[in-house]
Coordinates of C-alpha atoms and ligand atoms in Angstrom, one line a residue:
X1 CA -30.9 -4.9 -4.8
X2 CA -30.5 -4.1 -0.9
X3 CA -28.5 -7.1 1.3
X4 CA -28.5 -6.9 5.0
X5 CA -25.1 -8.4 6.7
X6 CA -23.7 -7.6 10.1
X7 CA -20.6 -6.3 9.1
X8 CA -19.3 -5.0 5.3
X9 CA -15.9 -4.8 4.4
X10 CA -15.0 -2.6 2.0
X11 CA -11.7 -3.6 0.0
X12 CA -10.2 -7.1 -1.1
X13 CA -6.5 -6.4 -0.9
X14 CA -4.7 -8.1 1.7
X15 CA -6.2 -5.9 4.7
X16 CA -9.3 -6.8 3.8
X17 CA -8.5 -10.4 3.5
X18 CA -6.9 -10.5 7.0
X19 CA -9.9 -9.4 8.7
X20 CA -12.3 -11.9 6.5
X21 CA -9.6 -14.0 8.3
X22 CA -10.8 -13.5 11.3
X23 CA -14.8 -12.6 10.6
X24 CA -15.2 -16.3 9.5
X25 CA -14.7 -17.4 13.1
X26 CA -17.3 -15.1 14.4
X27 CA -21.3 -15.8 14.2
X28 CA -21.6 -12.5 11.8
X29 CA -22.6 -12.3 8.4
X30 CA -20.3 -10.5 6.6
X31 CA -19.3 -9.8 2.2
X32 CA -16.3 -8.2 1.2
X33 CA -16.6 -5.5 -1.5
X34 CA -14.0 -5.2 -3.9
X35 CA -14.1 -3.3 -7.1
X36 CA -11.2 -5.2 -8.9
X37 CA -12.2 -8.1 -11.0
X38 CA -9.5 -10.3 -9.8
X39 CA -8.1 -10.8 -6.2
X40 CA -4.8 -9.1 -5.2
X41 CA -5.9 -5.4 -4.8
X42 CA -2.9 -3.1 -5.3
X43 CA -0.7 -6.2 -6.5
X44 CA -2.4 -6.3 -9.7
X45 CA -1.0 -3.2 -10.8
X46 CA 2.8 -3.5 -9.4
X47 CA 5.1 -3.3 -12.2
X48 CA 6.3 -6.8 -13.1
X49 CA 9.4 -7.2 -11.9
X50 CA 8.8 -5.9 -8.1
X51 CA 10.2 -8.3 -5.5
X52 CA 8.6 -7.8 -1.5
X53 CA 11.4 -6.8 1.0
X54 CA 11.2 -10.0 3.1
X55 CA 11.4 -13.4 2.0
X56 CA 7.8 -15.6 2.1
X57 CA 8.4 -16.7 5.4
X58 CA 7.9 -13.3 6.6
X59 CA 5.6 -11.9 4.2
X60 CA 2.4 -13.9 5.4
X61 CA -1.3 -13.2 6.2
X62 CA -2.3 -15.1 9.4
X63 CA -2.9 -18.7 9.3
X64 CA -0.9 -19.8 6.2
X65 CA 3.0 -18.2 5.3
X66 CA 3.1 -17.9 1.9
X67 CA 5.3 -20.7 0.3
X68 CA 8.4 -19.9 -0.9
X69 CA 10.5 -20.2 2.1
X70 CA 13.2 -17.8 3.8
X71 CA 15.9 -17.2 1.3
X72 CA 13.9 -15.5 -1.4
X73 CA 12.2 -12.5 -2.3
X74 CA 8.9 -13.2 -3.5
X75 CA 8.3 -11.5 -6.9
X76 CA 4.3 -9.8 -7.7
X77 CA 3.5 -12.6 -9.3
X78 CA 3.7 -15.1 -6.3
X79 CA 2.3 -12.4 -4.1
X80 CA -0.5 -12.5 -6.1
X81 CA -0.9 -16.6 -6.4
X82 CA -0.7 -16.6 -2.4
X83 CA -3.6 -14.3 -2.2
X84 CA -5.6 -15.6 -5.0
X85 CA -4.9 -19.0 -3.2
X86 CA -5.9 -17.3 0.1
X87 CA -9.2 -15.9 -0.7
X88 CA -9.6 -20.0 -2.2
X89 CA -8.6 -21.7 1.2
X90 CA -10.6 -19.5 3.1
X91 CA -13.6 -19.7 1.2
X92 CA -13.6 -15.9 1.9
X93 CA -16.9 -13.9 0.4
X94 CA -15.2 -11.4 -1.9
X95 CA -18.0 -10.2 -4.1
X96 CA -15.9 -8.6 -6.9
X97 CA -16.6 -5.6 -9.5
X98 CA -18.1 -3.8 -6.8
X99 CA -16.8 0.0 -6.2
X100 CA -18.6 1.7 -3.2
X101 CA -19.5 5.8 -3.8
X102 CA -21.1 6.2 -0.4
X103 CA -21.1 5.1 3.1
X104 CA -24.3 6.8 4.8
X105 CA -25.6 6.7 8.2
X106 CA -28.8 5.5 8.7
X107 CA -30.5 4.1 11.8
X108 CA -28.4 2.4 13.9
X109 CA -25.7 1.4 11.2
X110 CA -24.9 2.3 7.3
X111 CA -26.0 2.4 4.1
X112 CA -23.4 1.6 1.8
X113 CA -23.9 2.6 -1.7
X114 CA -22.1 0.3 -4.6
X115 CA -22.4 0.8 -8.7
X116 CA -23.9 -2.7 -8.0
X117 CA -26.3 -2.6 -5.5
X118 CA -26.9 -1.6 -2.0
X119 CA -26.0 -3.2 1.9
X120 CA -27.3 -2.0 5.2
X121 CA -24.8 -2.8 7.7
X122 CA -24.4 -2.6 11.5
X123 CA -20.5 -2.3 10.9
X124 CA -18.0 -1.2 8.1
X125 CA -14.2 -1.7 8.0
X126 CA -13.0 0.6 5.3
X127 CA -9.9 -1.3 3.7
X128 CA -9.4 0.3 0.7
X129 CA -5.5 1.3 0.4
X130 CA -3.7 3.9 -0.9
X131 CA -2.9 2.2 -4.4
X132 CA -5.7 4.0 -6.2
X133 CA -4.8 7.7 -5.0
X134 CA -1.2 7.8 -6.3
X135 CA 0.2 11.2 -5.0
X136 CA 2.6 13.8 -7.6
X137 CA 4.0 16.7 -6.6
X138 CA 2.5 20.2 -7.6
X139 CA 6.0 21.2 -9.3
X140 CA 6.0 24.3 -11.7
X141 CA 5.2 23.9 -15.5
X142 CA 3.8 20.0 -14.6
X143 CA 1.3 20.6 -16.9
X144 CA 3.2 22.1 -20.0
X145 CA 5.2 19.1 -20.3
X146 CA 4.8 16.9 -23.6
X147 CA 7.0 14.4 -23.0
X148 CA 5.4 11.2 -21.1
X149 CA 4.4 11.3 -17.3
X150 CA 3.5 7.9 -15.3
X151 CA 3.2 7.6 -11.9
X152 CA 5.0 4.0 -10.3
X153 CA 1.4 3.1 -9.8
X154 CA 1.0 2.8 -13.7
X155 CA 4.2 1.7 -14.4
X156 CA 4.3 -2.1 -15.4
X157 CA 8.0 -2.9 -17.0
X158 CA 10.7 -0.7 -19.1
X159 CA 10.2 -1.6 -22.3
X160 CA 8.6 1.6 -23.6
X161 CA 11.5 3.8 -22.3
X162 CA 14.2 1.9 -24.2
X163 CA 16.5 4.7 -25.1
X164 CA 15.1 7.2 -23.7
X165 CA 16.1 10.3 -21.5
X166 CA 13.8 9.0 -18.7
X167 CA 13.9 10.8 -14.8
X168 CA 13.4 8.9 -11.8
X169 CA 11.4 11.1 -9.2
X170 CA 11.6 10.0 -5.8
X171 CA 14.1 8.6 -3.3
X172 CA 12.1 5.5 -1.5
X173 CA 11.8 2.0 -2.5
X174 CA 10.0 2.4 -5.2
X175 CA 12.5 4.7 -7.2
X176 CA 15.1 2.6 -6.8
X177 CA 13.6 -0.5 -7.7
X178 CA 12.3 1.3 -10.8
X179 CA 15.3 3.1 -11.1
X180 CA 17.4 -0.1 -11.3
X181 CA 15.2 -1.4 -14.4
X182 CA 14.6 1.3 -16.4
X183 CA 18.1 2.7 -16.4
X184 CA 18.9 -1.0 -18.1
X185 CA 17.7 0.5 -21.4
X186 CA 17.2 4.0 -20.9
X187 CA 19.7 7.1 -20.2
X188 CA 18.4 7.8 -16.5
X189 CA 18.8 10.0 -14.0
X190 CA 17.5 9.7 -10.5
X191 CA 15.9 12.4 -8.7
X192 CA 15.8 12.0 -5.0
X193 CA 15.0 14.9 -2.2
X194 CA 18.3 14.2 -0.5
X195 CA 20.9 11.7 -0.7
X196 CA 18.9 7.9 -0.9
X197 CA 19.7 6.0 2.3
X198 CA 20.6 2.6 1.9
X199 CA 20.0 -0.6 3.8
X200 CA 23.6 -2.3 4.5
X201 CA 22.8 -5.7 2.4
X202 CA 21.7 -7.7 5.1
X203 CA 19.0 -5.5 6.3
X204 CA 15.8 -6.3 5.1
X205 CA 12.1 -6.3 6.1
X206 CA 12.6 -8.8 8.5
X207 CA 15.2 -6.5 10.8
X208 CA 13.0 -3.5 10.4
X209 CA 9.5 -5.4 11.1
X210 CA 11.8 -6.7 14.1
X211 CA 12.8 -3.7 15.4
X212 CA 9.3 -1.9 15.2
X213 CA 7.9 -4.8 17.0
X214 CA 10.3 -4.3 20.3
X215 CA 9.7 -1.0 20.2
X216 CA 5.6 -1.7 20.0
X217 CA 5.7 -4.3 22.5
X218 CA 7.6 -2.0 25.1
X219 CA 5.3 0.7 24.3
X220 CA 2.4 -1.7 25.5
X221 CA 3.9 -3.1 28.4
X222 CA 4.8 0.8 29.7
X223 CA 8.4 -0.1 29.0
X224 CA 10.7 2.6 27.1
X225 CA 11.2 1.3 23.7
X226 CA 14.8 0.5 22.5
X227 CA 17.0 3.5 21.2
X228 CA 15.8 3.2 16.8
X229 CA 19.0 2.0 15.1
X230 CA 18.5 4.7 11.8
X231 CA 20.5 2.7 9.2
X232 CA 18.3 3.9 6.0
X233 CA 15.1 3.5 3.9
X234 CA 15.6 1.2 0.8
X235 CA 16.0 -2.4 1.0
X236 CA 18.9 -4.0 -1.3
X237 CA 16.8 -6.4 -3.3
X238 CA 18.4 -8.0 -5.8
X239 CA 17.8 -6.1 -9.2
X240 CA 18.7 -2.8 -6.6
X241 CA 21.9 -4.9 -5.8
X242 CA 22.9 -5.4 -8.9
X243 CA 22.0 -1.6 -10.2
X244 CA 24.4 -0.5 -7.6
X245 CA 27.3 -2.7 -9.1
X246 CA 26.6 -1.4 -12.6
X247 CA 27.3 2.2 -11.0
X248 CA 23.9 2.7 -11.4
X249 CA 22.7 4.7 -8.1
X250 CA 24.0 7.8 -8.1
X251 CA 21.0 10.3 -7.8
X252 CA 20.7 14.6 -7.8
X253 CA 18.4 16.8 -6.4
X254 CA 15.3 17.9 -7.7
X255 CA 14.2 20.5 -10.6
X256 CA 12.6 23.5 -10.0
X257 CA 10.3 23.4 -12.8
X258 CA 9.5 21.7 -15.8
X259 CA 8.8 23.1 -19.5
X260 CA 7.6 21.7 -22.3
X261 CA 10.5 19.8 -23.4
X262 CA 12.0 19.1 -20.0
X263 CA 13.4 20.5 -16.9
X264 CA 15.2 23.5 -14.9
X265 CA 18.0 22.6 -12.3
X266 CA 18.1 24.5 -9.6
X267 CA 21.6 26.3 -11.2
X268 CA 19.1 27.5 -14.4
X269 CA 20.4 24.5 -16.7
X270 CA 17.8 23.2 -18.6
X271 CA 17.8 19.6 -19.9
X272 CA 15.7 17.9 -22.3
X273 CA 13.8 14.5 -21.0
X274 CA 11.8 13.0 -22.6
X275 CA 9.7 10.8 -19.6
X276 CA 9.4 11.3 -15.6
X277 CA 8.3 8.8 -14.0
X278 CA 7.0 9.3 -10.6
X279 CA 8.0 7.2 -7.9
X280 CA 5.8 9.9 -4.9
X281 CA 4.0 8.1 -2.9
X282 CA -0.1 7.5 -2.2
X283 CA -2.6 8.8 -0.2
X284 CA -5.5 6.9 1.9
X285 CA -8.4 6.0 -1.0
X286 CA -11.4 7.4 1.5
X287 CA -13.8 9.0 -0.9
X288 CA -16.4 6.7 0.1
X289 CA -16.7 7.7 3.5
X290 CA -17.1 11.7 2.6
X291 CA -21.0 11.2 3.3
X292 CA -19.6 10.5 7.4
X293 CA -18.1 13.8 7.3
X294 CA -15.3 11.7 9.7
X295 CA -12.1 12.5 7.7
X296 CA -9.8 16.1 8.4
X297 CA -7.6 18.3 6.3
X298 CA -4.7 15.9 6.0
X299 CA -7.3 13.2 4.2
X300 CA -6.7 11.0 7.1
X301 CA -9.3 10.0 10.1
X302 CA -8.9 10.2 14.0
X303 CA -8.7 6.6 15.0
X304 CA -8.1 4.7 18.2
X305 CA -6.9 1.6 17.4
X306 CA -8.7 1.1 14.5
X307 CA -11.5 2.6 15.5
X308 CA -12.5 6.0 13.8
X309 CA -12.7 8.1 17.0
X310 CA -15.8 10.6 15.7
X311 CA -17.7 7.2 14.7
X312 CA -17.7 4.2 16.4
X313 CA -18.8 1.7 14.1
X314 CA -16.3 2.1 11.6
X315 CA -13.0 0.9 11.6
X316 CA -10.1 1.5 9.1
X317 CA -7.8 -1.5 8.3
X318 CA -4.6 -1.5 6.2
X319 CA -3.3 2.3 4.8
X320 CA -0.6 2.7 7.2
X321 CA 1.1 2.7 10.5
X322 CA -2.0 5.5 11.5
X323 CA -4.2 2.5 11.9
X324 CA -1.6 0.4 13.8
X325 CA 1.9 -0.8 13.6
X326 CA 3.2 -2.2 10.2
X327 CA -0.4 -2.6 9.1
X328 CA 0.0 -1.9 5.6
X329 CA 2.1 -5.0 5.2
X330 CA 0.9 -8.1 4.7
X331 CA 3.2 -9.9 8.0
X332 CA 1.6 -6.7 10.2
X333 CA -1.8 -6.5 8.7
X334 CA -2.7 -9.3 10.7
X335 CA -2.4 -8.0 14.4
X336 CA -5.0 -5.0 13.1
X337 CA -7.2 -6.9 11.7
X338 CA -7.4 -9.8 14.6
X339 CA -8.1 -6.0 17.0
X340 CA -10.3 -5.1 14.7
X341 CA -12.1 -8.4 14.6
X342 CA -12.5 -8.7 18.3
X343 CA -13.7 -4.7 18.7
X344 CA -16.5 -5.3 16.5
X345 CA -17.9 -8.5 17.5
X346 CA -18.0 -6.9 21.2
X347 CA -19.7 -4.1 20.0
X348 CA -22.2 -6.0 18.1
X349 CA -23.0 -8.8 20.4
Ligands
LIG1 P1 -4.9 -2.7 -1.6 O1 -4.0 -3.8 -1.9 O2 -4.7 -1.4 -2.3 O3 -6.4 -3.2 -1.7 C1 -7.5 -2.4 -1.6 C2 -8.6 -2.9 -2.4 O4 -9.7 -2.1 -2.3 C3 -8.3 -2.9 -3.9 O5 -8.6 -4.1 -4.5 C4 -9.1 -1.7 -4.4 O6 -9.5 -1.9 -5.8 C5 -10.3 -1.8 -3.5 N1 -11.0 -0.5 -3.4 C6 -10.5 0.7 -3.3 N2 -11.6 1.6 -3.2 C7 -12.7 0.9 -3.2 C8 -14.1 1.2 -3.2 N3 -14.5 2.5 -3.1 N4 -15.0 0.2 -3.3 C9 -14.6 -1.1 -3.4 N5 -13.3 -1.4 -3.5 C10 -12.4 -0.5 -3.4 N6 4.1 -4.8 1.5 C11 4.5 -5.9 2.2 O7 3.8 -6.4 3.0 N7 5.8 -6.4 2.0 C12 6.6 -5.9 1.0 O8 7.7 -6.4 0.9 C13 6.1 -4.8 0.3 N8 6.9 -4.3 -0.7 C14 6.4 -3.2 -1.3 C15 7.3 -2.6 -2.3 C16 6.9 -1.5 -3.0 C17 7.9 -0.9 -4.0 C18 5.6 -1.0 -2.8 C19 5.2 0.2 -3.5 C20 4.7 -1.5 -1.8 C21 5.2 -2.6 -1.1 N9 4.3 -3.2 -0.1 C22 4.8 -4.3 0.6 C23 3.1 -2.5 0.3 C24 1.8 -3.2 -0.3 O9 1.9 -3.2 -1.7 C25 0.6 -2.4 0.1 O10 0.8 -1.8 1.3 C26 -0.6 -3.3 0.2 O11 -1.0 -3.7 -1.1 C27 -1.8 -2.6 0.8 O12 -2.9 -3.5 1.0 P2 -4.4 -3.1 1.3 O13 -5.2 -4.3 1.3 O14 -4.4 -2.2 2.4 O15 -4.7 -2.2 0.0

């Protein structure tokens, strides 16, 4: 099966939604390729008790805030309800259970190659996220360990580390917010590079997403941005709130190695553990465009904008602030993808 469509989107998270957002009020034909068999992208997988760092209000794809108001934070589930009831409202053309291998080149446009069938395309916006490419550490004796390894991307609730001797690798949001579960009903310890840097308590994604935005805005008008306040990385949601009255944040540094039944400290100590859960990060999901040859040795690509810099009719929405401010969030996903919108129907009218 070959389709022809002006533009094809590769990617039904919320990036990808955003600019759908936007393509509906063009003259283009467009799909959405997603390879999930629900909507939500990366939300499906967050473990169940996740909470966003701003309330609804703030935590909104453009032309509908998600309900829930400005006192809360939303949990996974309603994040996923709002963007299941999105892609509704919208009428937005998600054809799902569709994973793209290859993005060729071909005439004037692409040929993008799915497990289900095949599109030509003048345009692509690859908005695939980073969810799928979860990122662990190449620490010594990784692979001779025998207790249980997960990554936060595969973690879902605490249940199976009930009294357990469970570590907590990594000092970010993540970490803590697992952290603050797991060590409920297991005997944890928290591994961070350095010493975790709270948010006071009435920091949260709303002051940050504030502050970036002066400093963006003066940035465009030639202004110099506003000195950056540091005052930490993790937000104090709730269930991290509440882990930090129990006594429960303290954190050390990291292992040197791991063995079969646990870890070395950097003094030689060696501790049994019998789980590590890795709380490390992601990296940009861009297999699919290998064919373009357009990405360099750090896996990212050389954009302006959005715009990939070595190929102009591709354009990367979502992944992180390298293809625009806040734009892996679903309040600053928006801006991108509106850019983004307005590039390519220039370009392709
Ligand atoms: P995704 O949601 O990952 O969507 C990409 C989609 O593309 C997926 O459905 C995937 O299956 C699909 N896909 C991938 N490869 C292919 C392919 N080759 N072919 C077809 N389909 C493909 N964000 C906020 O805005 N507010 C918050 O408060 C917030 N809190 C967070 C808290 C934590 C602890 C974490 C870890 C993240 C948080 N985030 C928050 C970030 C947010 O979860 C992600 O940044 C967001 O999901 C990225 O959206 P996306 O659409 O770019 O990618």
């Amino acid at each position: 099966m070959t389709e022809h469509v002006d533009v094809v989107v590769i990617g039904g998270g919320q990036a990808g939604l955003a600019v759908g957002y936007y393509l509906r009020r063009t003259p283009l034909s467009w799909v959405v390729l997603d390879a999930q068999d629900g909507p939500g992208g990366a939300w499906r997988h967050g473990w169940h008790g996740l909470r966003l760092f701003s309330p609804a209000r703030f935590s909104s794809l453009p032309g509908w805030v998600m309900p829930g108001g400005t006192d809360d934070y939303p949990s996974r589930a309603e994040v996923l309800d709002y963007l299941t009831a999105y892609e509704r409202r919208y009428e937005l053309p998600v054809r799902r259970l569709v994973r793209v291998d290859a993005v060729h080149r071909e005439g004037n446009g692409f040929r993008v190659v799915a497990d289900a069938g095949t599109w030509r395309t003048r345009a692509v916006v690859s908005a695939t996220g980073t969810w799928s490419r979860p990122f662990i550490p190449d620490v010594p004796g990784r692979d001779d360990f025998q207790g249980v390894q997960l990554h936060s991307a595969r973690y879902a609730t605490p249940d199976a580390f009930a009294g357990k001797r469970v570590l907590v690798v990594g000092g970010g949001n993540s970490g803590a917010q697992i952290l603050a579960e797991v060590s409920r009903v297991a005997d944890a310890t928290w591994v961070t590079l350095a010493e975790p840097a709270f948010l006071p308590d009435w920091v949260d994604g709303r002051y940050l997403f504030g502050q970036a935005t002066a400093a963006y805005r003066a940035l465009q008008e030639g202004r110099e941005p506003p000195p950056r306040v540091e005052l930490g990385d993790i937000v104090m949601v709730p269930p991290v709130r509440e882990a930090r009255d129990r006594g429960a944040l303290g954190s050390v540094r990291p292992f040197v190695r791991m063995t079969a039944g646990g870890v070395v400290w950097p003094d030689g100590r060696e501790e049994p553990v019998d789980a590590v859960i890795w709380c490390t990060g992601f990296r940009p999901a861009l297999d699919h465009l290998r064919p373009l040859d357009v990405t360099d040795a750090e896996g990212q690509i050389a954009v302006e904008g959005t715009r990939s810099v070595r190929e102009p009719r591709l354009w990367l929405v979502g992944y992180g602030n390298w293809t625009g401010f806040a734009s892996a969030t679903l309040i600053g996903v928006g801006r991108t993808a509106r850019a983004t919108v307005a590039e390519i129907a220039a370009e392709l009218a």
